[in-house]
Coordinates of C-alpha atoms in Angstrom, one line a residue:
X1 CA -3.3 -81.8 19.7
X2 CA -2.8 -78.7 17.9
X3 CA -2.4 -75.2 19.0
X4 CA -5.8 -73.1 19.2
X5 CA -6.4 -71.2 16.2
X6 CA -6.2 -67.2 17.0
X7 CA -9.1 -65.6 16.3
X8 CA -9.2 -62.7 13.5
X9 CA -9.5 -60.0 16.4
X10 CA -6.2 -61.4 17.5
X11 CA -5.3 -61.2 14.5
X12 CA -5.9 -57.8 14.0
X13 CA -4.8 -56.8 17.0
X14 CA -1.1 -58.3 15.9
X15 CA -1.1 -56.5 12.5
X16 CA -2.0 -53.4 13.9
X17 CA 0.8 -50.9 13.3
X18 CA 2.7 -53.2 10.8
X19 CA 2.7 -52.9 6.7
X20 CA 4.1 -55.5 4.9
X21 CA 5.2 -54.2 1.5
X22 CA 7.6 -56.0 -0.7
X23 CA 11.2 -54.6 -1.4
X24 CA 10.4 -53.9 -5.0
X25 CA 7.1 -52.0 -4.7
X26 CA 9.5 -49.7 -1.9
X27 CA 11.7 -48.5 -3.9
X28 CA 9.4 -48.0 -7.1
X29 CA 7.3 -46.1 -4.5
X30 CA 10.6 -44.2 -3.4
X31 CA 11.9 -43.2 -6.8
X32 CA 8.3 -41.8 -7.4
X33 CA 8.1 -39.8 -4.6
X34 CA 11.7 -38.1 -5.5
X35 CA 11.1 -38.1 -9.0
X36 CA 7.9 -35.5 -7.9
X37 CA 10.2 -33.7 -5.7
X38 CA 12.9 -33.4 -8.1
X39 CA 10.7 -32.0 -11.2
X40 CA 8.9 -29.6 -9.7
X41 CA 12.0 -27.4 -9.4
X42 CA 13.1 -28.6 -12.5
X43 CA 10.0 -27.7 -14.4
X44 CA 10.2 -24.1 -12.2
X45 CA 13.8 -23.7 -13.5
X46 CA 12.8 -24.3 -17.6
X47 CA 9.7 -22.4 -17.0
X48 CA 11.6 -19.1 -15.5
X49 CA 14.7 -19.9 -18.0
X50 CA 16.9 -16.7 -17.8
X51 CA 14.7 -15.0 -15.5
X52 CA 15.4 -17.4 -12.4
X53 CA 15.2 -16.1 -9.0
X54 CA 18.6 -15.2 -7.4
X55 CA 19.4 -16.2 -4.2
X56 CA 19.7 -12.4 -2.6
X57 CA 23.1 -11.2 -2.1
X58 CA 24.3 -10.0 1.8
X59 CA 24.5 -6.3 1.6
X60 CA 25.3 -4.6 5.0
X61 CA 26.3 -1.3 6.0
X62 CA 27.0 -0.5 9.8
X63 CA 28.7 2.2 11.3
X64 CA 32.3 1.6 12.3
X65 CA 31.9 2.2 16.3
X66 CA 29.3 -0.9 16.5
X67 CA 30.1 -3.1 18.9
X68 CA 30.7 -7.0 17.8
X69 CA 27.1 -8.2 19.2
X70 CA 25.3 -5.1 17.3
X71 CA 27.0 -6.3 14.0
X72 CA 26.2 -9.8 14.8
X73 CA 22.6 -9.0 15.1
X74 CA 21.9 -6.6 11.9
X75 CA 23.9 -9.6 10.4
X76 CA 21.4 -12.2 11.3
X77 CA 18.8 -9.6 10.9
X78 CA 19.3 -9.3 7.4
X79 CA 19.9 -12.9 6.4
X80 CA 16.4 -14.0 8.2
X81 CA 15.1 -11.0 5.7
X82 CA 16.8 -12.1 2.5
X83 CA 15.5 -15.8 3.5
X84 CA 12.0 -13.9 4.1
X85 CA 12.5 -12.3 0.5
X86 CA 13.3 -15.8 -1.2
X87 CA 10.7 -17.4 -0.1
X88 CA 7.9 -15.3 -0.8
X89 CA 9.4 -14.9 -4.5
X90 CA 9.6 -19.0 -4.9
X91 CA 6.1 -19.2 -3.3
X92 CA 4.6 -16.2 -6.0
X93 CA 6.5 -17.6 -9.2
X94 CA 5.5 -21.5 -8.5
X95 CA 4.0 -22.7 -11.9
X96 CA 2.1 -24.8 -9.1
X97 CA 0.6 -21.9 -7.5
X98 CA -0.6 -20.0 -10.9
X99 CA -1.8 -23.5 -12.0
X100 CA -4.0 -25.1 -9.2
X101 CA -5.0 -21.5 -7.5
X102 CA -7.2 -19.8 -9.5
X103 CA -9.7 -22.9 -10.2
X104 CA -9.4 -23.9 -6.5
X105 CA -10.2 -20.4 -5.7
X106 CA -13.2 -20.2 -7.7
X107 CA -14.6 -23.7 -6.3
X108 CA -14.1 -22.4 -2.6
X109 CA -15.8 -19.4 -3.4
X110 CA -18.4 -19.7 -6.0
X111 CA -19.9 -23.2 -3.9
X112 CA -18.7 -22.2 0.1
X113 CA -18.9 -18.4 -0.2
X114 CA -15.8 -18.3 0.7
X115 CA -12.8 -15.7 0.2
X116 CA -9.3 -16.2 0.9
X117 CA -6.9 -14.2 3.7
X118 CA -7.4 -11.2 2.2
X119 CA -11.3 -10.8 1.0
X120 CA -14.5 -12.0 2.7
X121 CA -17.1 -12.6 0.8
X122 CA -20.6 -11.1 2.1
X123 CA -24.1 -11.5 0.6
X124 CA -25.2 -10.4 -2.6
X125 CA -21.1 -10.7 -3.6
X126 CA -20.3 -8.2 -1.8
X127 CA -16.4 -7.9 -1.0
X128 CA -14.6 -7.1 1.8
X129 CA -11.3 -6.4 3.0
X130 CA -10.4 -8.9 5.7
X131 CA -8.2 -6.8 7.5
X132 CA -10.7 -3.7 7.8
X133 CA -13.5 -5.8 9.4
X134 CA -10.5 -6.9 11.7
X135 CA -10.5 -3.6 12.3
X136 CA -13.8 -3.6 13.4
X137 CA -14.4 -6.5 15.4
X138 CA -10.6 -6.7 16.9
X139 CA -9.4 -5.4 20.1
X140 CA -10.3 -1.3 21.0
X141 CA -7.1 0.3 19.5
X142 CA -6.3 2.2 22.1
X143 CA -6.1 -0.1 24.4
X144 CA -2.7 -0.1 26.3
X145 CA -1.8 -4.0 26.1
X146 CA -3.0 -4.1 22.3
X147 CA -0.9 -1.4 21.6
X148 CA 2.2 -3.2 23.5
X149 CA 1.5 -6.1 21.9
X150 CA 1.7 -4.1 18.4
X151 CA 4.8 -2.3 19.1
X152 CA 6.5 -6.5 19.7
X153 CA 4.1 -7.6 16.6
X154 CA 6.9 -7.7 14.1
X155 CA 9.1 -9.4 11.9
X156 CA 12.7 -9.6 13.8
X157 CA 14.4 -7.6 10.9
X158 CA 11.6 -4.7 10.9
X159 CA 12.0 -1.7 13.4
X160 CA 9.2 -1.7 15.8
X161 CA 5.7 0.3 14.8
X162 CA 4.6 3.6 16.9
X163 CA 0.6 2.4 17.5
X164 CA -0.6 5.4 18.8
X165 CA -2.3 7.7 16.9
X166 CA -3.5 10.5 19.3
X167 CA 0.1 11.3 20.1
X168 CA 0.8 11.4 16.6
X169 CA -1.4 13.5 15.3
X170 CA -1.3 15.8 18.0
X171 CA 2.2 16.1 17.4
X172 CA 1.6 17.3 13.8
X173 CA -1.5 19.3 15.2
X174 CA 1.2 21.2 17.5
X175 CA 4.1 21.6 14.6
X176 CA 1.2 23.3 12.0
X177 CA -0.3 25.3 14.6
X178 CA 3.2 26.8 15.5
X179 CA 3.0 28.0 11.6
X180 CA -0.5 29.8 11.6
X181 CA -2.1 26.7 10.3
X182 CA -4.9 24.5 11.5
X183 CA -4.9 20.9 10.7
X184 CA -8.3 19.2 9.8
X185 CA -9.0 15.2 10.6
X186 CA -10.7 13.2 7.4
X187 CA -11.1 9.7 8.5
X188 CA -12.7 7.6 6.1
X189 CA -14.7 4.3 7.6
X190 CA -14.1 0.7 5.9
X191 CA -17.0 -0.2 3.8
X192 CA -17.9 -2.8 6.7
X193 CA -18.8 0.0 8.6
X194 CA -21.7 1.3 6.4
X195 CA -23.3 -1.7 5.1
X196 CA -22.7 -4.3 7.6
X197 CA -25.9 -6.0 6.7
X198 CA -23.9 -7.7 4.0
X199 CA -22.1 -9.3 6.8
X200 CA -24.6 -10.0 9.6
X201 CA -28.3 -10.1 9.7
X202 CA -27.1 -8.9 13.4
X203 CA -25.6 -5.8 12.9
X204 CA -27.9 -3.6 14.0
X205 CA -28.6 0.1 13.2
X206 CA -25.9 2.7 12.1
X207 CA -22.8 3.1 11.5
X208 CA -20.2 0.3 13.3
X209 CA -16.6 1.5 14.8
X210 CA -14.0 -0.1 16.1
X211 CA -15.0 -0.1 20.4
X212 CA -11.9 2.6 20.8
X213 CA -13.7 5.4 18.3
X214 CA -15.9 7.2 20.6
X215 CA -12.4 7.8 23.1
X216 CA -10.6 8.4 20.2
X217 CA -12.6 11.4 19.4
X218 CA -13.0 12.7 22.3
X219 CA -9.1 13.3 23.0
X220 CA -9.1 14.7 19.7
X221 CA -11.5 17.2 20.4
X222 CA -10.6 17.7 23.8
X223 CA -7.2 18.5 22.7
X224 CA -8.4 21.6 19.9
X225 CA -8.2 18.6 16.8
X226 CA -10.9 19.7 14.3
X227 CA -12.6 16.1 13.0
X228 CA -14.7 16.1 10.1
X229 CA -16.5 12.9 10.8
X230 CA -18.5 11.9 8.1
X231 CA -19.4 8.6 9.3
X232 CA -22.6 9.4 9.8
X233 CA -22.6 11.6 6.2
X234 CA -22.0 7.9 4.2
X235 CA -24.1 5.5 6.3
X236 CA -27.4 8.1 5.1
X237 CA -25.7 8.0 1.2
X238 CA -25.9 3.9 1.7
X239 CA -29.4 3.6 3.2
X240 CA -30.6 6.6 0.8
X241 CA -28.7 5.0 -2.9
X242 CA -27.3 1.8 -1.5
X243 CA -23.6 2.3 -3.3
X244 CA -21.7 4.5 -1.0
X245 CA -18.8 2.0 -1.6
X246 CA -17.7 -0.3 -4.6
X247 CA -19.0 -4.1 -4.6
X248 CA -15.5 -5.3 -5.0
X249 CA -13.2 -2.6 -4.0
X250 CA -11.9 -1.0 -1.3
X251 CA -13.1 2.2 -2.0
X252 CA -15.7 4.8 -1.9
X253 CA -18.0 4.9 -5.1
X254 CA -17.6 8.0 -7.4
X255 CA -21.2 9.2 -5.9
X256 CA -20.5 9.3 -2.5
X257 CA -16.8 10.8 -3.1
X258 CA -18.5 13.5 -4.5
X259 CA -21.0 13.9 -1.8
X260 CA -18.0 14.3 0.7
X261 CA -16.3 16.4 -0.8
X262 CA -18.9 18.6 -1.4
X263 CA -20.1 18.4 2.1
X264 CA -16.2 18.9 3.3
X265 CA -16.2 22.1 1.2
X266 CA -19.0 23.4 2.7
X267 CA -17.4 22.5 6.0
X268 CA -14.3 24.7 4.8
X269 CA -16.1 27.7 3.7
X270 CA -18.4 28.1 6.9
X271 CA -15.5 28.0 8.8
X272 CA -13.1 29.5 6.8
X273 CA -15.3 32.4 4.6
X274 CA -12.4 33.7 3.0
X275 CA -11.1 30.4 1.4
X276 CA -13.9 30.2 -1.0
X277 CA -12.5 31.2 -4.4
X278 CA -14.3 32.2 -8.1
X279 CA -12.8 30.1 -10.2
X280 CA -15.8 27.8 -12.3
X281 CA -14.6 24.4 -12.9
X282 CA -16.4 21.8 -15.3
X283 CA -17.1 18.5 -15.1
X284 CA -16.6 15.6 -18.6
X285 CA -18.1 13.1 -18.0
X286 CA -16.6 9.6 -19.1
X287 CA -17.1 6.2 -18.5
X288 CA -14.3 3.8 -17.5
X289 CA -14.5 -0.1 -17.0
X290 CA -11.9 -1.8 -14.4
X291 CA -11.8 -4.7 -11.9
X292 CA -11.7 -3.6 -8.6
X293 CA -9.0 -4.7 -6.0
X294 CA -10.8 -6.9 -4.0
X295 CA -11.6 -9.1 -7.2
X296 CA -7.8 -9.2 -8.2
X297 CA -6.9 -10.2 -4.5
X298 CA -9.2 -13.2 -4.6
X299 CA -7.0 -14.7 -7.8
X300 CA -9.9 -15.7 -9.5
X301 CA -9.5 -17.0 -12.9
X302 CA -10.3 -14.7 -15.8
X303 CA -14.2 -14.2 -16.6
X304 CA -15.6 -15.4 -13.5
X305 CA -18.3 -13.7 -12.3
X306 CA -16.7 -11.9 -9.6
X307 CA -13.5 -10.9 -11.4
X308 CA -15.9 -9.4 -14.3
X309 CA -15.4 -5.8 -14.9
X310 CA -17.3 -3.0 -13.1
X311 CA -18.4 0.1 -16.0
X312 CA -18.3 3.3 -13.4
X313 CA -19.2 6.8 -14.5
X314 CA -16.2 9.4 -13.4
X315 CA -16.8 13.3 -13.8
X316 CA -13.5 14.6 -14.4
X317 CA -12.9 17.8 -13.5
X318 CA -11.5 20.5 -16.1
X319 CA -10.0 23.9 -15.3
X320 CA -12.2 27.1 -17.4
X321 CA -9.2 26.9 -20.2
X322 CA -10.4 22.7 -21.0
X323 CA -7.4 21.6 -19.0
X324 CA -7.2 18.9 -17.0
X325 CA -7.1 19.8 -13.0
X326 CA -3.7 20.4 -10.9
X327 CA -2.8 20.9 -8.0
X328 CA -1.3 24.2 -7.3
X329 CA 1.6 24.1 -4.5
X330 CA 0.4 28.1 -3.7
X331 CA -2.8 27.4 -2.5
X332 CA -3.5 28.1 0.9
X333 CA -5.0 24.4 1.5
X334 CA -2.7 21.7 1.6
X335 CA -4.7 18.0 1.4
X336 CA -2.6 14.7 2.3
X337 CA -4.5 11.6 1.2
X338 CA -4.0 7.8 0.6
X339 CA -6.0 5.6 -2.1
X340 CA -9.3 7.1 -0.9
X341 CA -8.0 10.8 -2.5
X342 CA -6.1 9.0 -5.5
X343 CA -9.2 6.6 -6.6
X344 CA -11.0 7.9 -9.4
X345 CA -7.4 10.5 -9.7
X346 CA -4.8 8.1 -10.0
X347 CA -4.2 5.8 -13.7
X348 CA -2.3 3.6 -11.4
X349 CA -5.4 2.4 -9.7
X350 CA -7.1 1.6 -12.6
X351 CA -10.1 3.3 -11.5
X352 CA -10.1 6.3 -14.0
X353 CA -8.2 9.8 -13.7
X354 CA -8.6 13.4 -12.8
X355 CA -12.0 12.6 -11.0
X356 CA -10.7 12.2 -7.6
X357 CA -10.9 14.4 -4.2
X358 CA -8.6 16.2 -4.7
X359 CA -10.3 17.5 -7.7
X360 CA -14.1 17.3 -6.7
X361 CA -12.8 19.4 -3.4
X362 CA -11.3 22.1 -5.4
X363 CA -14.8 22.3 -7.6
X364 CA -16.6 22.6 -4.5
X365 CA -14.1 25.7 -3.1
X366 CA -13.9 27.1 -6.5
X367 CA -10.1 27.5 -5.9
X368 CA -6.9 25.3 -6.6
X369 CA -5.9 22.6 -3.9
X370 CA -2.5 21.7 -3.1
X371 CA -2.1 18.0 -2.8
X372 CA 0.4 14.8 -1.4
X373 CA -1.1 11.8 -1.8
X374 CA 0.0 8.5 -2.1
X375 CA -1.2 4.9 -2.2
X376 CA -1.1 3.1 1.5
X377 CA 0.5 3.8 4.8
X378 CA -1.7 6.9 5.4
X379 CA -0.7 6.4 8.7
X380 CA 2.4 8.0 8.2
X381 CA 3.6 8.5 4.5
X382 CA 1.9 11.8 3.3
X383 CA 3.6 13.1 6.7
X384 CA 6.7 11.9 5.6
X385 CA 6.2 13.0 2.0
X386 CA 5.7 16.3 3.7
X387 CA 8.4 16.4 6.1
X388 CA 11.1 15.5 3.3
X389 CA 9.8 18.3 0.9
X390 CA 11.2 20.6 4.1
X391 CA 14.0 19.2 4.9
X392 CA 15.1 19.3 1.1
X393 CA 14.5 23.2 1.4
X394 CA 10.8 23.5 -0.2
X395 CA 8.6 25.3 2.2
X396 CA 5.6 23.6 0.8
X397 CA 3.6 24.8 3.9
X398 CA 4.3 28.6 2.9
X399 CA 1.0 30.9 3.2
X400 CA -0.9 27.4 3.6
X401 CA -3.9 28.1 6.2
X402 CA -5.0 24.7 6.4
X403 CA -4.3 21.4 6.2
X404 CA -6.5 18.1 5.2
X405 CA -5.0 14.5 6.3
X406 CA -7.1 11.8 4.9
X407 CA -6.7 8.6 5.7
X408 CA -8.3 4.8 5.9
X409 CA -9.7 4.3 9.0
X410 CA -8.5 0.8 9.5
X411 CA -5.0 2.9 9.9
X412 CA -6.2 3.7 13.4
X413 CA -5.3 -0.4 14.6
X414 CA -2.8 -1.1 11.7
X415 CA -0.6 1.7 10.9
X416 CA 2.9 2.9 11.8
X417 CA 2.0 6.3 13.7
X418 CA 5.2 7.5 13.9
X419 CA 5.9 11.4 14.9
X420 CA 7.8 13.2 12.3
X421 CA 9.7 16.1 13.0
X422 CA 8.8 19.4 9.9
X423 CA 12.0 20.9 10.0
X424 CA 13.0 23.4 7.1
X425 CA 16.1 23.0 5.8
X426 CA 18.1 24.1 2.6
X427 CA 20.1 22.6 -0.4
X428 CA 23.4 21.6 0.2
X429 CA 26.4 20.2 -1.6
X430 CA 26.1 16.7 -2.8
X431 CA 27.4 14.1 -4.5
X432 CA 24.4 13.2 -6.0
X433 CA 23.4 14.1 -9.5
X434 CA 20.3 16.2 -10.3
X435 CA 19.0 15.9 -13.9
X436 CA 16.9 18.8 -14.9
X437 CA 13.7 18.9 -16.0
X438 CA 13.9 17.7 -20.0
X439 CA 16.9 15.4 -18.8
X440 CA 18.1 12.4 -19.6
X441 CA 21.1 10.5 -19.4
X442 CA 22.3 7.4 -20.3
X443 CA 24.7 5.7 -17.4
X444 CA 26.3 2.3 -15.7
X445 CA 26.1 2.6 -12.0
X446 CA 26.4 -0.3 -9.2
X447 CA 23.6 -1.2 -6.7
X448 CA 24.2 0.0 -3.5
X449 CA 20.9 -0.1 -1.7
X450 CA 17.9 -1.2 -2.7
X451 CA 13.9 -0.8 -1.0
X452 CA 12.5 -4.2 -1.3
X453 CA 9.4 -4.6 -3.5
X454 CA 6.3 -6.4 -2.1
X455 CA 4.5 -9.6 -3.6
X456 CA 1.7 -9.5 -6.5
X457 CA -1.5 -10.3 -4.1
X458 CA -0.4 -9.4 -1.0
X459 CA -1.2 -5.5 -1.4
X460 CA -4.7 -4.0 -2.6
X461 CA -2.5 -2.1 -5.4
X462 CA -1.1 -3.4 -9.1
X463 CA 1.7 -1.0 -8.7
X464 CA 4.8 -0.5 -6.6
X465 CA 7.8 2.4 -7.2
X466 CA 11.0 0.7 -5.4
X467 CA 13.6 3.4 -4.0
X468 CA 17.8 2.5 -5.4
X469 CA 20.6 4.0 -4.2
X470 CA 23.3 3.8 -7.0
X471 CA 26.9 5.0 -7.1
X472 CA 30.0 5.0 -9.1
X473 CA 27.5 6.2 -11.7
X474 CA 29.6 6.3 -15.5
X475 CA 28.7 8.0 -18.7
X476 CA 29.2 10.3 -21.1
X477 CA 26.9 12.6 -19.6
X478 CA 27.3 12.2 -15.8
X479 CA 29.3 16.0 -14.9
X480 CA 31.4 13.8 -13.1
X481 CA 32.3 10.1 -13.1
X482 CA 31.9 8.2 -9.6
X483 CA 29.2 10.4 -8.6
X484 CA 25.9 8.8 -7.2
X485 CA 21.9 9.1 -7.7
X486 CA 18.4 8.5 -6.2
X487 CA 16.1 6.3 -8.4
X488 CA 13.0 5.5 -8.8
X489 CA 11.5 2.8 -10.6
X490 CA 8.6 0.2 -10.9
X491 CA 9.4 -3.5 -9.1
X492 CA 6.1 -4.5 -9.6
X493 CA 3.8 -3.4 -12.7
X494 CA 0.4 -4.5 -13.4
X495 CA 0.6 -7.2 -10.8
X496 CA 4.2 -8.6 -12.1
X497 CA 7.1 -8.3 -10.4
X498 CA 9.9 -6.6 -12.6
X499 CA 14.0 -6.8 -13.3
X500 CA 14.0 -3.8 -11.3
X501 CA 13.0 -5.9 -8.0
X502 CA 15.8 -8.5 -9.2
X503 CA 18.5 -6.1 -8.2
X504 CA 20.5 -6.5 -5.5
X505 CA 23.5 -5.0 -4.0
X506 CA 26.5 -4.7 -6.1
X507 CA 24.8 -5.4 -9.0
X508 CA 25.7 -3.2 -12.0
X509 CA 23.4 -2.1 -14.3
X510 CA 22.6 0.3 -17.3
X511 CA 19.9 2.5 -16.8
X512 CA 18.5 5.8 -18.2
X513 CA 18.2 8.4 -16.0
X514 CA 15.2 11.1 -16.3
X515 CA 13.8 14.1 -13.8
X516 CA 11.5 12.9 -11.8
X517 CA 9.9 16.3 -11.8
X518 CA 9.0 15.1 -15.2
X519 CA 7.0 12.2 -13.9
X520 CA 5.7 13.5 -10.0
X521 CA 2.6 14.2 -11.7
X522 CA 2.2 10.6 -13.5
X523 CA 3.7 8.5 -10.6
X524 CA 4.1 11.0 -7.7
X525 CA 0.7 8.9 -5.8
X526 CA 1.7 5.4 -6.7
X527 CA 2.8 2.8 -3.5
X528 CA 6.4 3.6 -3.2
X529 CA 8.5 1.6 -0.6
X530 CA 11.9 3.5 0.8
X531 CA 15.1 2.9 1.6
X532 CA 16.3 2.4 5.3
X533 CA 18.8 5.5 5.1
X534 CA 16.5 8.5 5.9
X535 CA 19.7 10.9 4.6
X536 CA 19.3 9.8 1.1
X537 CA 16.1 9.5 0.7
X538 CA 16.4 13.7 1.3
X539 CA 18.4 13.3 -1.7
X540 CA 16.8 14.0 -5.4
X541 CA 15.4 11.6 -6.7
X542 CA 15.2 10.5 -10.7
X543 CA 12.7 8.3 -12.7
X544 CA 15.1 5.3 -14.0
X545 CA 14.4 2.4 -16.1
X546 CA 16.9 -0.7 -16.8
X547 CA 18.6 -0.6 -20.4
X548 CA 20.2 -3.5 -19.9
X549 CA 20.2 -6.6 -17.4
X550 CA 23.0 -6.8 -14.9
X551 CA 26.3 -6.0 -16.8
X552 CA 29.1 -7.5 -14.2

């Protein structure tokens, strides 16, 4: 009698788990798969041709007393950050990435309304920068445990980040008032903050802060800092004109620029009566198209409707003599500012030129304005800007009465707030050159240090200066052979990273070496990343370019 037939849920049950495939179709499926993996570096390799990423090249420098454990650490430290480095240049030069991103991009954000880790996308198209409405809906900043948890928040190669701004800016607060001078607080709120309608039908009325603002202020104020809040001052200019901010930038829209500083000038002179000057600037008016940084951050391709230029109005301010406006290092008002003072100032931001803050501020005083500004880290950088100016022997707070530090709100939960000591010092013997103004020499000089250069995409900014520490410098014109030099140059350019980024240490190049008094005015605001060595950056620095690739 034969054997019951099992049934097909038996059956099932049996095959579940088991694939039969024959040998052949296994190994065609096999050399497939590795004929994928093998082309796409392949293809990467012919696409980049002489221009191939280099693996980055172990470059250490420890003091001589270290103990074995320190040097084993900075060793690991800084082959986890050359790994770190390699990766995020294979990841930004994939011909994958540039091919399947943009038009992935646009589906997810023209269909789903959605942004990417950078950008939020509100109603009407309205942009946002992710990580200022973190800022907004995150933890209070002054929270103890959120500030703990910063300080441990980074990578293992990175030294740790100072979260606390009261202490920092009562610091400076304490260093100007020791000269005579009084410092003035200019925090400018993230664009969620005035029009968070295009968020959230729930947002409610006025202007929205991070939950540690109100304390924030208080200590401030408590403590003799003078705040110029003009929170309230730009939620009216949105409710009143509805553009107090870009639809797909960052920033502040020339309008409401103008209506601060106008407002901050009156601020100055009611407090100040004497600082008012006579001087009668003009405006020329000009009109200037651009993309705004929120639009390039979303990778969109070309022509979409979100990535379409913006046509803005800039008034340009021009001295009586029909000269374009500069800052004037004798003026007794010193203003420190990030991309909010260099929008509209700045040709690196691609947002016009010599229509700015800076410039509207002085229109308002009818007097010059000194100026440091610079792109990012307003947490710390104009401080630092500041603080090396001393320390090179240029008392750029002489007969200043007052001091402006702008900065990005969102700076208050993500910035570095170190405390930086303004010590004057004076020029001393060096072994560094120092090409005057007009200069320019021709020289081959090794690598010894070099700042690293961040990503296309992962700043708000087209532009970065990198910081390069060269020595055993040789040429004609060099006073002396073996000597060494500061540099500055672009490693990233219009959203492209540059040869300049490529170098590593002991590299030898050709470059041509220029004042970079020559160029301050041109360049002095752009992003610029430093070296680790706080001595050299005291050094003076030159403008270079590469004449030649690597000549070893």
């Amino acid at each position: 009698m034969p054997a019951n037939k099992p049934s097909r849920e038996e059956i099932a049950r049996r095959e579940i788990g088991v694939t039969s495939i024959s040998r052949g179709s296994s190994l065609f499926l096999s050399l497939c798969f590795l004929t994928v993996i093998f082309l796409v570096p392949v293809g990467q390799i012919i696409i980049d041709g002489d221009d191939s990423i280099r693996m980055p090249v172990l470059s250490i420098s420890s003091g001589k007393d270290q103990s074995l454990l320190d040097k084993t650490i900075l060793i690991n430290k800084t082959i986890l950050e050359n790994i770190d480095q390699l990766e995020g240049d294979l990841e930004q030069r994939s011909f994958l990435r540039s091919l399947f991103l943009p038009p992935l991009q646009y589906l997810f954000t023209t269909f789903l309304g959605q942004g990417n880790e950078k950008v939020i996308v509100g109603r009407d198209d309205q942009l946002f920068y992710r990580p200022a409405v973190d800022y907004l809906i995150g933890p209070p900043f002054l929270d103890k445990h959120q500030q703990i948890k910063r300080s441990y928040g980074h990578e293992i190669w990175e030294d740790p980040v100072l979260p606390d701004p009261v202490a920092a800016i009562l610091a400076f607060k304490d260093q100007l008032a020791l000269r005579n001078i009084e410092l003035v607080l200019l925090p400018v709120p993230v664009k969620a903050a005035v029009r968070p309608d295009s968020l959230s039908m729930k947002a409610g009325y006025g202007p929205l802060a991070n939950r540690s603002w109100n304390r924030f202020i208080k200590h401030l104020q408590e403590a003799g800092v003078v705040v110029f809040d003009i929170r309230d001052h730009l939620y009216d200019f949105e409710k009143r004109y509805g553009n107090a901010y870009l639809k797909n930038d960052t920033h502040w829209s020339p309008s409401a620029m103008k209506e601060i500083a106008a407002r901050l000038a009156q601020f100055l002179t009611d407090r100040y009566p004497d600082l008012s000057g006579d001087i009668s600037y003009d405006y020329h008016q000009v009109m200037h198209s651009s993309v705004g940084d929120l639009s390039r951050m979303l990778n969109l391709p070309e022509r979409s409707g979100l990535s379409a230029e913006v046509t803005l109005e800039i008034e340009q301010v021009m001295t009586p003599a029909g000269a374009f406006w500069q800052p004037d290092k004798q003026s007794p008002i010193l203003l420190l500012g990030d991309s909010f003072t260099n929008i509209y100032s700045s040709a690196g931001l691609e947002m016009g030129d010599s229509g700015g803050f800076a410039e509207h501020l002085s229109y308002h005083l009818h007097q010059p304005v000194d100026l440091l500004a610079r792109n990012d880290d307003g947490a710390y950088i104009t401080r630092e800007m500041l603080a090396t100016e001393l320390a090179r022997g240029r008392n750029r707070l002489a007969d200043k009465r007052v001091v402006i530090w702008q900065f990005a709100e969102r700076e208050l939960a993500f910035g570095n707030w170190k405390q930086i000591v303004l010590t004057l010092g004076t020029p001393k013997p060096s072994e560094f050159i120092a090409i005057a103004s007009g200069g320019r020499f021709e020289v081959s000089a090794t690598v010894a240090d070099v700042s690293y250069s961040p990503r296309p995409g992962t700043i708000p900014y087209r532009d970065n200066i990198v910081t390069i520490h060269l020595v055993d410098l040789q040429g004609e014109e060099v006073v002396e052979n073996g000597s060494q030099a500061l540099m500055y140059g672009f490693g990233m350019r219009d959203n492209m990273m540059t040869s300049m980024a490529a170098l590593r240490p002991g590299d030898r190049v050709s470059v041509t070496l220029s004042s970079w008094e020559d160029r301050e005015k041109e360049y002095g605001s752009y992003r610029r990343t430093s070296l680790d060595d706080e001595m050299i950056e005291l050094e003076v620095p030159h403008w270079g370019e590469i004449t030649d690739d690597k000549i070893d």
